[in-house]
């Protein structure tokens, strides 16, 4: 690990410091997991079936539904695709709708 001013830096390391999740992030991820669980059950789909459709293991689906924040984004995206909701993901930070970003650009 490199040192910068005598302090260890993770710049050239495979390890990255683990930051605690802010409470709003934790709540949002947990809610998303609950919503995915509910959407799957409403569609009468088993966890095994969803796992097969997103190319994951059943344990991954269980972790996804329990709100595990370490689930790779592509599994979340594939799940949204299976449920016909992928457009909602693609619109999250649409640059044309980013009022703060657009206002900051205008100020420059």
Short mmCIF file of C-alpha atoms in Angstrom, two decimals:
data_model
loop_
_atom_site.label_atom_id
_atom_site.label_comp_id
_atom_site.label_asym_id
_atom_site.label_seq_id
_atom_site.Cartn_x
_atom_site.Cartn_y
_atom_site.Cartn_z
CA UNK A 1 0.00 0.00 0.00
CA UNK A 2 1.33 3.44 -0.91
CA UNK A 3 1.81 6.12 1.64
CA UNK A 4 0.85 9.71 1.08
CA UNK A 5 2.23 12.08 3.71
CA UNK A 6 2.90 9.08 5.92
CA UNK A 7 -0.71 7.89 5.70
CA UNK A 8 -1.55 4.63 3.98
CA UNK A 9 -3.46 5.09 0.75
CA UNK A 10 -5.49 2.39 -1.02
CA UNK A 11 -4.67 3.84 -4.46
CA UNK A 12 -2.75 0.88 -5.85
CA UNK A 13 -4.40 -1.74 -3.71
CA UNK A 14 -7.26 -4.07 -4.45
CA UNK A 15 -8.70 -3.24 -1.06
CA UNK A 16 -10.95 -0.24 -0.73
CA UNK A 17 -12.00 1.18 2.57
CA UNK A 18 -15.46 0.10 3.63
CA UNK A 19 -17.67 3.02 4.50
CA UNK A 20 -20.76 2.52 6.62
CA UNK A 21 -23.98 2.86 4.64
CA UNK A 22 -25.88 6.06 5.35
CA UNK A 23 -29.26 5.23 6.89
CA UNK A 24 -31.28 6.58 3.91
CA UNK A 25 -29.24 4.34 1.57
CA UNK A 26 -29.78 1.31 3.78
CA UNK A 27 -33.51 1.99 3.95
CA UNK A 28 -33.78 2.46 0.18
CA UNK A 29 -31.90 -0.78 -0.56
CA UNK A 30 -34.02 -2.67 1.96
CA UNK A 31 -37.22 -1.26 0.45
CA UNK A 32 -36.07 -2.16 -3.07
CA UNK A 33 -35.46 -5.73 -1.91
CA UNK A 34 -38.92 -5.90 -0.34
CA UNK A 35 -40.46 -4.46 -3.51
CA UNK A 36 -38.66 -7.02 -5.67
CA UNK A 37 -39.88 -9.80 -3.38
CA UNK A 38 -43.45 -8.50 -3.61
CA UNK A 39 -43.28 -8.07 -7.40
CA UNK A 40 -41.94 -11.61 -7.82
CA UNK A 41 -44.67 -13.11 -5.65
CA UNK A 42 -47.42 -11.12 -7.41
CA UNK A 43 -46.23 -12.60 -10.67
CA UNK A 44 -46.34 -16.07 -9.06
CA UNK A 45 -42.66 -16.54 -9.80
CA UNK A 46 -40.39 -18.65 -7.61
CA UNK A 47 -37.00 -17.47 -6.45
CA UNK A 48 -35.52 -20.29 -8.52
CA UNK A 49 -37.33 -19.08 -11.64
CA UNK A 50 -36.20 -15.49 -11.11
CA UNK A 51 -32.65 -16.67 -10.48
CA UNK A 52 -32.63 -18.57 -13.78
CA UNK A 53 -34.03 -15.59 -15.68
CA UNK A 54 -31.39 -13.18 -14.33
CA UNK A 55 -28.51 -15.67 -14.55
CA UNK A 56 -27.95 -15.87 -10.81
CA UNK A 57 -28.07 -18.36 -7.98
CA UNK A 58 -31.11 -18.63 -5.72
CA UNK A 59 -28.91 -17.36 -2.87
CA UNK A 60 -28.32 -14.18 -4.89
CA UNK A 61 -32.07 -13.65 -5.29
CA UNK A 62 -32.56 -14.21 -1.56
CA UNK A 63 -29.84 -11.66 -0.79
CA UNK A 64 -31.34 -9.24 -3.32
CA UNK A 65 -34.78 -9.55 -1.72
CA UNK A 66 -33.35 -9.11 1.77
CA UNK A 67 -31.74 -5.81 0.78
CA UNK A 68 -28.09 -6.89 0.72
CA UNK A 69 -26.23 -3.82 -0.61
CA UNK A 70 -23.41 -5.97 -2.01
CA UNK A 71 -25.53 -7.37 -4.85
CA UNK A 72 -23.96 -6.40 -8.19
CA UNK A 73 -25.93 -3.74 -10.04
CA UNK A 74 -26.31 -5.92 -13.13
CA UNK A 75 -28.48 -8.35 -11.14
CA UNK A 76 -30.70 -5.48 -10.03
CA UNK A 77 -30.90 -4.27 -13.64
CA UNK A 78 -31.68 -7.76 -14.96
CA UNK A 79 -34.41 -8.13 -12.33
CA UNK A 80 -35.96 -4.82 -13.36
CA UNK A 81 -35.80 -5.99 -16.99
CA UNK A 82 -37.61 -9.24 -16.14
CA UNK A 83 -40.34 -7.21 -14.41
CA UNK A 84 -40.63 -4.78 -17.33
CA UNK A 85 -39.24 -1.86 -15.33
CA UNK A 86 -35.80 -1.32 -16.90
CA UNK A 87 -36.84 2.08 -18.27
CA UNK A 88 -37.18 3.36 -14.71
CA UNK A 89 -33.54 2.53 -14.05
CA UNK A 90 -32.38 4.21 -17.24
CA UNK A 91 -34.18 7.41 -16.22
CA UNK A 92 -32.74 7.72 -12.70
CA UNK A 93 -30.11 10.36 -13.42
CA UNK A 94 -31.08 11.37 -16.92
CA UNK A 95 -28.83 14.35 -17.65
CA UNK A 96 -31.66 16.23 -19.35
CA UNK A 97 -33.71 16.02 -16.15
CA UNK A 98 -30.85 16.84 -13.73
CA UNK A 99 -32.00 20.28 -12.62
CA UNK A 100 -29.18 20.78 -10.11
CA UNK A 101 -26.52 19.77 -12.62
CA UNK A 102 -28.06 21.92 -15.34
CA UNK A 103 -28.29 24.94 -13.01
CA UNK A 104 -24.66 24.50 -11.99
CA UNK A 105 -23.62 24.35 -15.64
CA UNK A 106 -25.61 27.50 -16.39
CA UNK A 107 -23.90 29.29 -13.49
CA UNK A 108 -20.47 28.54 -14.99
#
